[in-house]
Coordinates of C-alpha atoms and ligand atoms in Angstrom, one line a residue:
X179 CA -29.6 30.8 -12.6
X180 CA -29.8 28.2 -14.9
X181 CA -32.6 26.9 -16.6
X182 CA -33.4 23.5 -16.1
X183 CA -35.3 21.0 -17.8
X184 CA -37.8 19.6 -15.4
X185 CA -37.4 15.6 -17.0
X186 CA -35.3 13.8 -19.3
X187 CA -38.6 12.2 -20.9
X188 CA -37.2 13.0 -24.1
X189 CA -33.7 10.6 -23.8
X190 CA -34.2 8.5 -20.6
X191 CA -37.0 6.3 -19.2
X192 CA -36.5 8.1 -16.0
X193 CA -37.8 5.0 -13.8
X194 CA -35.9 2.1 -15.9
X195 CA -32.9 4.2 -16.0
X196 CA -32.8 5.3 -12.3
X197 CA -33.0 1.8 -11.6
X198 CA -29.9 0.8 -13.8
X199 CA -28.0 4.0 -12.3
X200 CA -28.3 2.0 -8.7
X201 CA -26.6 -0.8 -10.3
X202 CA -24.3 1.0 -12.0
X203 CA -20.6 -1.1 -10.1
X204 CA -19.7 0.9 -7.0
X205 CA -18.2 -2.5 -5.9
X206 CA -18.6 -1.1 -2.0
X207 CA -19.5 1.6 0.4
X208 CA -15.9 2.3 0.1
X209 CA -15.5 3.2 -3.4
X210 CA -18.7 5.0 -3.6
X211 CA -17.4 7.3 -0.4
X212 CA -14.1 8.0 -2.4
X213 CA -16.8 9.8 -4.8
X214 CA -17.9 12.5 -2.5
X215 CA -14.2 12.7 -1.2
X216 CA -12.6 13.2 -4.5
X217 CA -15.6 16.3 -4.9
X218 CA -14.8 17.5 -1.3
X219 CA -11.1 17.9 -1.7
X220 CA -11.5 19.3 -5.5
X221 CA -13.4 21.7 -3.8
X222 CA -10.2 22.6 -1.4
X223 CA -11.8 21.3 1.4
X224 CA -9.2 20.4 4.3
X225 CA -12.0 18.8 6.4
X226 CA -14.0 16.4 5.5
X227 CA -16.2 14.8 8.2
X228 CA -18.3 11.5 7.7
X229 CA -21.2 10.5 9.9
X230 CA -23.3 7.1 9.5
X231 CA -26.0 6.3 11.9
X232 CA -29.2 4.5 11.9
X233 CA -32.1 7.1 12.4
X234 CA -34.1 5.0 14.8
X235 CA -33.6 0.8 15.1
X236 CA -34.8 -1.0 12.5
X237 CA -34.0 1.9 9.6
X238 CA -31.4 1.4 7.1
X239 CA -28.4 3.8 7.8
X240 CA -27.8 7.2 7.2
X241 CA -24.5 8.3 5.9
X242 CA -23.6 12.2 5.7
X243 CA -20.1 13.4 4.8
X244 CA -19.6 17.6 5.4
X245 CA -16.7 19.6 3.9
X246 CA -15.1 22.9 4.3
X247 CA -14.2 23.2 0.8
X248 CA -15.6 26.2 -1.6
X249 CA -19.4 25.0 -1.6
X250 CA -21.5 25.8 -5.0
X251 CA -23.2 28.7 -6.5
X252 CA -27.0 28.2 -7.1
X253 CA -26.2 26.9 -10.8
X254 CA -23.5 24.1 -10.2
X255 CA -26.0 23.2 -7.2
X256 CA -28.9 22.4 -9.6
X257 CA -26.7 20.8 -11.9
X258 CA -24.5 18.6 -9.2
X259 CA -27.4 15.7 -9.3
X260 CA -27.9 15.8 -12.9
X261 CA -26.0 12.8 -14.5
X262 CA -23.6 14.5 -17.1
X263 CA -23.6 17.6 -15.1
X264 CA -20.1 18.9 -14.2
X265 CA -18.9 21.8 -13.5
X266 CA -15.5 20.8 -15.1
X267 CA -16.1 18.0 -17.8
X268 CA -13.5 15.8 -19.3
X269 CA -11.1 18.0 -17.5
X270 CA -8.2 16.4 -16.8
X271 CA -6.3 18.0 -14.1
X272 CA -7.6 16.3 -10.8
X273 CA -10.1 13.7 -10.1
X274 CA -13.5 14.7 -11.4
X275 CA -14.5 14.2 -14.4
X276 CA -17.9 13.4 -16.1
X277 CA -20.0 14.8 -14.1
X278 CA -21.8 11.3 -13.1
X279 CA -19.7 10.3 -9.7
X280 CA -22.3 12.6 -7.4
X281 CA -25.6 10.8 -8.1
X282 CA -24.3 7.4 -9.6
X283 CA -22.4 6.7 -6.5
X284 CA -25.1 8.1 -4.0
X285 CA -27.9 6.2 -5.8
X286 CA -25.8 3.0 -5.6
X287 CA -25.9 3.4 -1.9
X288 CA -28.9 5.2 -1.1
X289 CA -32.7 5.9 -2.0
X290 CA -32.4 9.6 -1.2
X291 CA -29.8 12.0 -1.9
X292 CA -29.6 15.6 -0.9
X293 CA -27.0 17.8 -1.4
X294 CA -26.4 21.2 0.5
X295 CA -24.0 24.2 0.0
X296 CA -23.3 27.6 1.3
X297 CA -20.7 30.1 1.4
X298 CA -20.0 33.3 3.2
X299 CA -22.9 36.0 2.8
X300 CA -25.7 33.8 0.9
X301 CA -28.1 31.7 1.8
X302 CA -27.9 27.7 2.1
X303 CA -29.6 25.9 -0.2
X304 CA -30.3 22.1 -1.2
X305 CA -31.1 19.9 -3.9
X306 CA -32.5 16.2 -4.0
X307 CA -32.9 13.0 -5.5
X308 CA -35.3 10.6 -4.5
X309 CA -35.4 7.1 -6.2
X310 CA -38.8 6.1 -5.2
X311 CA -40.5 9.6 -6.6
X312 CA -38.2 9.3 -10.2
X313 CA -39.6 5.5 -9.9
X314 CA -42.8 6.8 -9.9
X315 CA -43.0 8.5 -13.2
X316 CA -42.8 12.4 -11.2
X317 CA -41.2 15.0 -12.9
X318 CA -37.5 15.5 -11.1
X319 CA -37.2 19.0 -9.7
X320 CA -33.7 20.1 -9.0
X321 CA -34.8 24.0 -8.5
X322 CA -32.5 24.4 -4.9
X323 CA -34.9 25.3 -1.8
X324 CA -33.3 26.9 1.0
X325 CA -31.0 24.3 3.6
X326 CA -29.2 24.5 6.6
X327 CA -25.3 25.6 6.7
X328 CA -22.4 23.9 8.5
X329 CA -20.0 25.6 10.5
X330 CA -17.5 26.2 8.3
X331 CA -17.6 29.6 6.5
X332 CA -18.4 27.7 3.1
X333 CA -18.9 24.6 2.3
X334 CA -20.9 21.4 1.0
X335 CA -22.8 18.5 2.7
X336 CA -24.1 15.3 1.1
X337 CA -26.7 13.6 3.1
X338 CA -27.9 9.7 2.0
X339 CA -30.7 8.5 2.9
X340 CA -31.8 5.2 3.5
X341 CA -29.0 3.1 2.8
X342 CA -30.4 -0.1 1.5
X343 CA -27.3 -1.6 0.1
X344 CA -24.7 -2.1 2.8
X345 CA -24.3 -5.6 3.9
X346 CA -22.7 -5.2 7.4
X347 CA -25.1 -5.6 10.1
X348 CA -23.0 -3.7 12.4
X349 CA -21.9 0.1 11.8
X350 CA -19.0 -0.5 13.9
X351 CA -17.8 -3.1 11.5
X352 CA -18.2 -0.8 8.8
X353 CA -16.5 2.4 10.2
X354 CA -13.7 -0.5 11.0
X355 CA -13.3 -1.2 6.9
X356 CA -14.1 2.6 5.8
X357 CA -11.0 3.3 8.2
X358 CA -8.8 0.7 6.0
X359 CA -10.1 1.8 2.5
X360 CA -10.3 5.6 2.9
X361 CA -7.1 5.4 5.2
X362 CA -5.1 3.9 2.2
X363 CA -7.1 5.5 -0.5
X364 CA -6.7 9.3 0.8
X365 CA -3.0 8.1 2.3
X366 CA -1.5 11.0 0.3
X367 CA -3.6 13.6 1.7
X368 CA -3.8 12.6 5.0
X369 CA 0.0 12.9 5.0
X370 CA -0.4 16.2 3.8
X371 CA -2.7 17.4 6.5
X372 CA -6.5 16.4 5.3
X373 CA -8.6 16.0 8.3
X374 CA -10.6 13.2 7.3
X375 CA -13.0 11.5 10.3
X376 CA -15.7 8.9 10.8
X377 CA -18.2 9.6 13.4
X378 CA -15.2 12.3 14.9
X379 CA -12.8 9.7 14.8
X380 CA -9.6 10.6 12.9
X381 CA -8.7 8.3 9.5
X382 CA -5.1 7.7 9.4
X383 CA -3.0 7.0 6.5
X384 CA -2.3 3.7 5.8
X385 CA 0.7 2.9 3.4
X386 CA 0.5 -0.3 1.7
X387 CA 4.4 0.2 0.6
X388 CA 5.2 0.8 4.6
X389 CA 8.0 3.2 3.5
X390 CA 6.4 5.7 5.7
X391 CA 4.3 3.6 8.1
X392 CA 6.6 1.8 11.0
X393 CA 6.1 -1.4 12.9
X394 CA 7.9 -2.3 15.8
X395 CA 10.1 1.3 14.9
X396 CA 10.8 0.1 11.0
X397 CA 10.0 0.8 8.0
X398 CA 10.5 -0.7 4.6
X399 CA 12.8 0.3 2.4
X400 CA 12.8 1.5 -1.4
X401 CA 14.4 -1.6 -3.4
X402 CA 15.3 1.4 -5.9
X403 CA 15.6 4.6 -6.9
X404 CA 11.8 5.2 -8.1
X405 CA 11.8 4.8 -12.1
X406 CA 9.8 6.8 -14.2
X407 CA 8.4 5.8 -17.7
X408 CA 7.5 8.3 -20.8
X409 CA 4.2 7.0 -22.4
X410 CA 2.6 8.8 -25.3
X411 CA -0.9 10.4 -24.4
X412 CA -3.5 10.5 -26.9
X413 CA -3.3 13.3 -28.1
X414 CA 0.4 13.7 -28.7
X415 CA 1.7 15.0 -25.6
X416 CA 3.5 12.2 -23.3
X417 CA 3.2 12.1 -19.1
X418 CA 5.2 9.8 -16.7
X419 CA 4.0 6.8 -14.8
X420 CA 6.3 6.7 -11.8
X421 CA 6.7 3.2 -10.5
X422 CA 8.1 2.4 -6.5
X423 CA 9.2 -0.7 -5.3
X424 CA 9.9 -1.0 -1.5
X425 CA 10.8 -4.4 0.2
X426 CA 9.9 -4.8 4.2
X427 CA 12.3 -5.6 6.9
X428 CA 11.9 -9.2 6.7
X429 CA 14.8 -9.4 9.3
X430 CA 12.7 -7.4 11.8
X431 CA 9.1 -8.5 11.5
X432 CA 8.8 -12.1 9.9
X433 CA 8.6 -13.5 13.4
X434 CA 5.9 -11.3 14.5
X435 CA 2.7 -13.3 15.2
X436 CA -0.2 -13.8 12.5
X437 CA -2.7 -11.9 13.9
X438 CA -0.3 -8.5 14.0
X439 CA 1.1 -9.4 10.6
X440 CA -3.0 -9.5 9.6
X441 CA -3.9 -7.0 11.4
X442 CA -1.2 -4.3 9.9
X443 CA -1.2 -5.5 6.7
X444 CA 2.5 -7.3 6.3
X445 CA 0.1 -10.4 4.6
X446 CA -2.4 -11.1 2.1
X447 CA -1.9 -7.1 1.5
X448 CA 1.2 -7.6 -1.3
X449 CA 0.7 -6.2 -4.7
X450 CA 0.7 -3.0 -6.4
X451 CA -0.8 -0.1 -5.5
X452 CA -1.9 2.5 -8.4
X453 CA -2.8 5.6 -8.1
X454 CA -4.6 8.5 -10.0
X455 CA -3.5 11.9 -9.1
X456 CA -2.4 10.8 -5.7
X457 CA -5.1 9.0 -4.8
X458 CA -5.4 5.1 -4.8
X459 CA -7.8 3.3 -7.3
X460 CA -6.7 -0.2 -7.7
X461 CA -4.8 -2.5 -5.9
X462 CA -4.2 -6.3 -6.5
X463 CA -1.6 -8.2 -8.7
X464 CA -1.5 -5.6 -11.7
X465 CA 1.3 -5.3 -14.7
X466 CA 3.5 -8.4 -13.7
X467 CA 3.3 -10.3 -17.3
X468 CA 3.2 -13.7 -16.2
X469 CA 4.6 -13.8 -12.9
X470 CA 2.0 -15.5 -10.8
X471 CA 1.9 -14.1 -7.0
X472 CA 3.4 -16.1 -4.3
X473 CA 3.4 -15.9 -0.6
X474 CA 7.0 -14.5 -0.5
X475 CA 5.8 -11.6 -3.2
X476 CA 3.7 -10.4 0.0
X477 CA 6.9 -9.0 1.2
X478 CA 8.1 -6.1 -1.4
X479 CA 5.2 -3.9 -2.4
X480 CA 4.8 -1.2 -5.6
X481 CA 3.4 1.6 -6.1
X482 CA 2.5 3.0 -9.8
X483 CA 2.1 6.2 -10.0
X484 CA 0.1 8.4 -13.2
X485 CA -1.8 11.3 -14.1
X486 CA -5.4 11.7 -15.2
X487 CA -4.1 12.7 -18.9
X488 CA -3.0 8.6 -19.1
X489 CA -7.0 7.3 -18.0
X490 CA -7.0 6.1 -21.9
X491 CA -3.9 4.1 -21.0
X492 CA -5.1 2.6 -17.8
X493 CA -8.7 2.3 -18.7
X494 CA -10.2 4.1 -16.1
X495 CA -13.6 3.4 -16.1
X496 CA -16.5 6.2 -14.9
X497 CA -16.5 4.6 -11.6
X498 CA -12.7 5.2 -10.9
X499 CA -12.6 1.0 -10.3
X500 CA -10.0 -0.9 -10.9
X501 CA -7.5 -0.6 -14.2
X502 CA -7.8 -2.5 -17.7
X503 CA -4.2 -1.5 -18.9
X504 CA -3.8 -0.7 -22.6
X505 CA -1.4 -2.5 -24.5
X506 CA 1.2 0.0 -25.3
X507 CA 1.0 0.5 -21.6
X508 CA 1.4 -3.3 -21.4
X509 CA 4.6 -3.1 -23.3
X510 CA 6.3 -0.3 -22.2
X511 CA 6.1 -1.3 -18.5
X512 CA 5.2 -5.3 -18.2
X513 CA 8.7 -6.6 -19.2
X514 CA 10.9 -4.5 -16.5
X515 CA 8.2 -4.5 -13.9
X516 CA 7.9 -8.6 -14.2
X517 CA 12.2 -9.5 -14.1
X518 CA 12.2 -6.6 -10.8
X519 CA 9.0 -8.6 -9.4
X520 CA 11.1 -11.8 -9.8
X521 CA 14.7 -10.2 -8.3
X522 CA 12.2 -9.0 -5.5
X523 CA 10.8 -12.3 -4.6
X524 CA 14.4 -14.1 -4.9
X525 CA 15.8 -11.1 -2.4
X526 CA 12.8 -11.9 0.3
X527 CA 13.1 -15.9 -0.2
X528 CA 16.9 -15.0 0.8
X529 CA 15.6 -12.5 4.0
X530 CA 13.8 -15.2 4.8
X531 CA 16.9 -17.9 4.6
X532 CA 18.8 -15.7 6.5
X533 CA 16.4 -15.0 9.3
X534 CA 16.3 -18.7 9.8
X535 CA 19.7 -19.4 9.7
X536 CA 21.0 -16.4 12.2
X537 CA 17.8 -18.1 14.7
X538 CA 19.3 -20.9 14.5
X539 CA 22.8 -20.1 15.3
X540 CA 21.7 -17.9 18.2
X541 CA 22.8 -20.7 20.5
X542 CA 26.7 -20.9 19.4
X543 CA 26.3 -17.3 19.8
X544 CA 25.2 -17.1 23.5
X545 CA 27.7 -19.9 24.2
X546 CA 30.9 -17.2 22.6
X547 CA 30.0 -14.4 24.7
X548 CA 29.7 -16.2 28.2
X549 CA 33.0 -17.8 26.8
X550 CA 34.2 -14.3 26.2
X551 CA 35.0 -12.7 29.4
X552 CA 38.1 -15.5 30.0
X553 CA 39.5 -14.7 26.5
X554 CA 42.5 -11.5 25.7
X555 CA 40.8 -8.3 25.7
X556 CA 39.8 -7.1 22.1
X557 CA 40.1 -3.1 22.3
X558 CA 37.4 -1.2 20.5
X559 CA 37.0 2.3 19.7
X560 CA 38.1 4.6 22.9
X561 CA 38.1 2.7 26.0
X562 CA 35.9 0.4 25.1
X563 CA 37.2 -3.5 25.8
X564 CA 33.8 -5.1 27.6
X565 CA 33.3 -8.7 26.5
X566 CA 32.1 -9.5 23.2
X567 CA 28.8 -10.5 21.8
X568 CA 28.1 -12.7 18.7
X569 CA 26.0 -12.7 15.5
X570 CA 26.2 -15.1 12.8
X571 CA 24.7 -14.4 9.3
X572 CA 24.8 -16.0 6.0
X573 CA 24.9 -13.6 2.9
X574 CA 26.2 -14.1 -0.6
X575 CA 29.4 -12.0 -0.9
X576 CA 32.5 -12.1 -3.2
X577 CA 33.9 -15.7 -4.3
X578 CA 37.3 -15.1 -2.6
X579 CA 36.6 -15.4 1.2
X580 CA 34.2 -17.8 2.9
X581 CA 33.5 -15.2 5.7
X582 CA 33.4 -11.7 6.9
X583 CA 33.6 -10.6 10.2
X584 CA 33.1 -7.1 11.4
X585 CA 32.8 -5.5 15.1
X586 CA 30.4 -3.1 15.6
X587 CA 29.6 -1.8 19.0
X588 CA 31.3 -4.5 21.0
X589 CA 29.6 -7.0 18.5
X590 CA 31.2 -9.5 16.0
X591 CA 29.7 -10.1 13.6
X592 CA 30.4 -12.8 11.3
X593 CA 28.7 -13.6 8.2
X594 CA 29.3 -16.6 6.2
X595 CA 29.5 -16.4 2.0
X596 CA 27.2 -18.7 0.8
X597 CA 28.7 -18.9 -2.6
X598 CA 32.2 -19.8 -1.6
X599 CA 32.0 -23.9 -1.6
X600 CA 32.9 -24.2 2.4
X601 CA 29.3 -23.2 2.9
X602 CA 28.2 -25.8 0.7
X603 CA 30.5 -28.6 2.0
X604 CA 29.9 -27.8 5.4
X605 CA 26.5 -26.0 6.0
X606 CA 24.3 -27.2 3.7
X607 CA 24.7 -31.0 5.2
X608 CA 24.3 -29.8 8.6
X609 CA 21.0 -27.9 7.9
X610 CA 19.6 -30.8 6.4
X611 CA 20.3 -33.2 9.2
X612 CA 17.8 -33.6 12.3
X613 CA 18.7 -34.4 15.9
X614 CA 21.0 -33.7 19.0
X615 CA 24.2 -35.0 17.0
X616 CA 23.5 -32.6 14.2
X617 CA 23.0 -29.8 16.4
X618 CA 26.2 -30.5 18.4
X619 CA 28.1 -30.4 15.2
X620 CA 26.6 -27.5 14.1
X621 CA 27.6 -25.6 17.6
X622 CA 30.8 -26.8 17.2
X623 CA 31.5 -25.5 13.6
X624 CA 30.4 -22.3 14.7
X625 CA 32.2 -22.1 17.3
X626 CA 35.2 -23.0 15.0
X627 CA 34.1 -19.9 12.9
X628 CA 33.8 -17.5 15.3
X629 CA 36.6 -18.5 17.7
X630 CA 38.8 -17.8 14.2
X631 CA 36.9 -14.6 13.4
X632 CA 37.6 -13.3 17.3
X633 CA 41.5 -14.6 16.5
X634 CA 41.6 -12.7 13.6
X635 CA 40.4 -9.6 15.4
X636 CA 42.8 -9.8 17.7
X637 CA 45.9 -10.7 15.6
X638 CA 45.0 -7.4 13.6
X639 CA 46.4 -6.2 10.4
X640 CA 46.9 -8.9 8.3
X641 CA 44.4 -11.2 8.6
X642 CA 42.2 -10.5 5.9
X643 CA 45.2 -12.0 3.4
X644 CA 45.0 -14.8 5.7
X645 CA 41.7 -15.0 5.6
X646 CA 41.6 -14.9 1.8
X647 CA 44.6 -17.2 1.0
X648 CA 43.1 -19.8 3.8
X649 CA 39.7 -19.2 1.8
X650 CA 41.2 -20.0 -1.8
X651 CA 43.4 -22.9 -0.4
X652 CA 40.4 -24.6 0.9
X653 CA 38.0 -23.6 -1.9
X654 CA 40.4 -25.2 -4.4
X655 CA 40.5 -28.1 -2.3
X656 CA 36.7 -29.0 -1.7
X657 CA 36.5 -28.6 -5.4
X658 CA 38.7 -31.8 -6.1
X659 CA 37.0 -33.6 -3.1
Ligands
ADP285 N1 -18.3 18.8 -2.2 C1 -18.5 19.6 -3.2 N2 -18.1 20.9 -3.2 C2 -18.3 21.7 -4.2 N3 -18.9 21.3 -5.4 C3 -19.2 20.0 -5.5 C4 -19.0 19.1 -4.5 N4 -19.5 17.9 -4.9 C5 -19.9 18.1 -6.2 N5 -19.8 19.4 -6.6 C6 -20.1 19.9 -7.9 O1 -21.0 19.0 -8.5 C7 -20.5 18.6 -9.8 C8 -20.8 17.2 -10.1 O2 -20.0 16.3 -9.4 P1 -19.7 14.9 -9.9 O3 -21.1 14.3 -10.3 O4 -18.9 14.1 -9.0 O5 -19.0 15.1 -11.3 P2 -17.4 15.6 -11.5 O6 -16.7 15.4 -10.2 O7 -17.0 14.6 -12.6 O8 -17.5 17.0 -12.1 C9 -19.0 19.0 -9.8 O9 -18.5 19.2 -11.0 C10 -19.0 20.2 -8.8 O10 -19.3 21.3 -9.5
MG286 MG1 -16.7 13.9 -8.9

């Protein structure tokens, strides 16, 4: 085993500095958490179980978290609450790396740590850190004295003790925001089968980008293929950041009310997501030069992906919060990612044009289909011919035709061009008039629209020259108008 210095006399003032190390920016419960997590699942744990109770009443809470992973041998226990002590310093393969998350984040938290581990045919043993004994001037012993084992062949249990710092008075409100954070932090592994739980309830992944989360059965969407940029490490070598950009069904969930859209994060979520081998340490409005966030930009979502061998690049700090990009970061990715934010935000402020517009023409809509079962039979595919049902869109599409109309499954669906100048001679007026009269006229030009679209339909073959010469004639006309 090895031997230990009993105090750091010689460096640290062991009561100033443990007092500093309690302060040392876990911004919440949350991030200090992902400390033990990131140990428990470099440890190959698969289960990782947290409890948090109050002992008796009045008490400040205790908070254990218990893994399955590989445990410790009796020297990496007495080194685990030693600050600098790591079992794999400045390694940069996974998450751990200066050997200061174990105690820094448990003393931010707690005034009592103890750390257990065990594996198969030894004993158990524990170490411990007590703020109130380093306080008072007693030498530190971190010699490990026998503990109890879980049930897990091997493994590794953090227990904090007296929780002084968290602000919620209720535990049920914190389990309630530990599910959020540590089911979006860990969403990677929970996909890939970590069994995280709070108080044996299961943490499930929570995907800011919704590409693999579904609301009301959809998902969002990538915006494109993922893009992948080379930046120089260093110390010579270069690594990839891989950036996502996924926009949500606006079509499908802009109507939904405010408390669901709160509740399952659709706003006030928006942003980009970055994560550090695969697991989430920043999120908010990062690497978008100077495009400012807007209420639409809660609607796409990005996800930047990178390795620990880029921390110099991101400016990880000790703590794992938050980024402080470096400039040749700044450069190599700020530009593109700033022009795709803007695309993005012009694509959603058009969702959101179109969802409004087809709402509103719902009611010509109704009106053609209960007109539709006195009209000639359109044949569909095999022996389909039951009445028609209508959907009107709006969509920019090429300058030549002011419309496109399509049937699928027994509906037509027409969508106007809003490019072509028809839209503009005829549409934009209506939408900007209020009243009965407007309305009327609006029902009555689409009408006009689809009754030609179903006409067309009918008629077959040739009318998409029809439609494009009748298209062009009129074009060139409102132009001189
Ligand atoms: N859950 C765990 N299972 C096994 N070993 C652990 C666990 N937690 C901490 N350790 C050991 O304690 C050491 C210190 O952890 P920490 O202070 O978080 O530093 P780092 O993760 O940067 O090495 C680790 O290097 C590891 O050897
Ligand atoms: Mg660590």
């Amino acid at each position: 085993m090895a031997t230990l210095p009993q105090h750091t006399d010689d460096l640290l003032v062991s009561s100033n500095f443990i007092r500093a190390v309690r302060e040392s920016g876990y911004v919440s419960l949350s991030t200090a958490l992902a400390e033990l997590i990131d140990n428990s699942l470099q440890a190959d744990a698969s289960d990782v179980a947290i409890s948090i109770r109050r002992p008796s009443s009045n008490d400040f809470p205790q908070i254990e978290v218990e893994d399955n992973g590989t445990g410790m041998n009796p020297s990496e226990l007495a080194a685990c609450l030693r600050f600098g002590g790591s079992s794999r310093f400045d390694q940069r393969t996974s998450f751990g790396r200066f050997g200061m998350g174990l105690p820094a984040a448990s003393l931010s938290q707690a005034r009592r740590v103890e750390v257990t581990a065990w594996r198969p045919g030894g004993r158990a043993r524990s170490v411990a850190l007590d703020v109130d004994v380093i306080a008072a001037g007693t030498p530190v012993n971190l010699t490990p004295r026998d503990g109890a084992a879980g049930t897990s062949p091997s493994g590794c249990r953090v227990v904090w003790k007296e929780c002084d710092r968290i602000e919620y008075r209720r535990l049920a409100w914190l389990e309630r925001a530990l599910h959020r954070d540590l089911g979006r932090m860990y969403r990677r592994f929970l996909a890939d089968g970590l069994t995280l739980t709070i108080n044996g309830a299961a943490v499930d992944a929570i995907d800011p980008t919704f590409l693999t989360t579904s609301v009301e059965g959809h998902t969002a969407r990538l915006a494109f293929e993922p893009r992948r940029y080379e930046i120089e490490t260093s110390s010579g070598d270069t690594a990839f950041v891989t950036v996502r950009f996924s926009m949500l069904p606006v079509h499908y969930w802009h109507s939904l009310d405010n408390v669901t859209k709160r509740r399952v994060g659709i706003v006030s979520h928006g942003g980009v997501s970055i994560l550090r081998a695969g697991r989430e340490i920043a999120s908010g409005w990062h690497l978008m030069g100077s495009k400012r966030k807007e209420n639409y930009d809660d609607w796409w979502r990005c996800e930047i992906e990178f390795d620990p061998i880029l921390d110099e690049h991101f400016g990880i700090t000790i703590n794992k919060q938050g980024i402080r990009p470096s400039r040749t970061l700044r450069e190599a990715l700020e530009p593109e990612l700033e022009s795709i934010a803007r695309l993005l935000n012009g694509r959603v402020r058009q969702a959101f044009e179109e969802a409004k517009f087809q709402a509103e023409a719902a009611a010509s809509c109704r009106i053609a289909a209960a007109a539709d079962p006195d009209l000639p039979v359109i044949k569909g595919k095999g022996r389909d011919k039951g009445a028609l049902s209508y959907r009107i869109g709006s969509a920019p599409l090429p300058l030549d035709t002011m419309l496109r109309s399509e049937l699928k499954h027994r509906t037509l669906d027409v969508t106007l061009n809003i490019d072509h100048p028809a839209f503009a001679a005829l549409y934009r007026p209506l939408q900007a008039m209020e009243g009965s009269a407007a309305a009327d006229l609006r029902t009555a030009l689409e009408l006009f629209l689809l009754s030609y679209a179903r006409t067309t339909l009918l008629l077959g073959q040739d009318s998409d020259e029809m439609l494009r010469a009748w298209s062009a004639a009129y074009g060139r006309m409102l132009q001189r108008s």
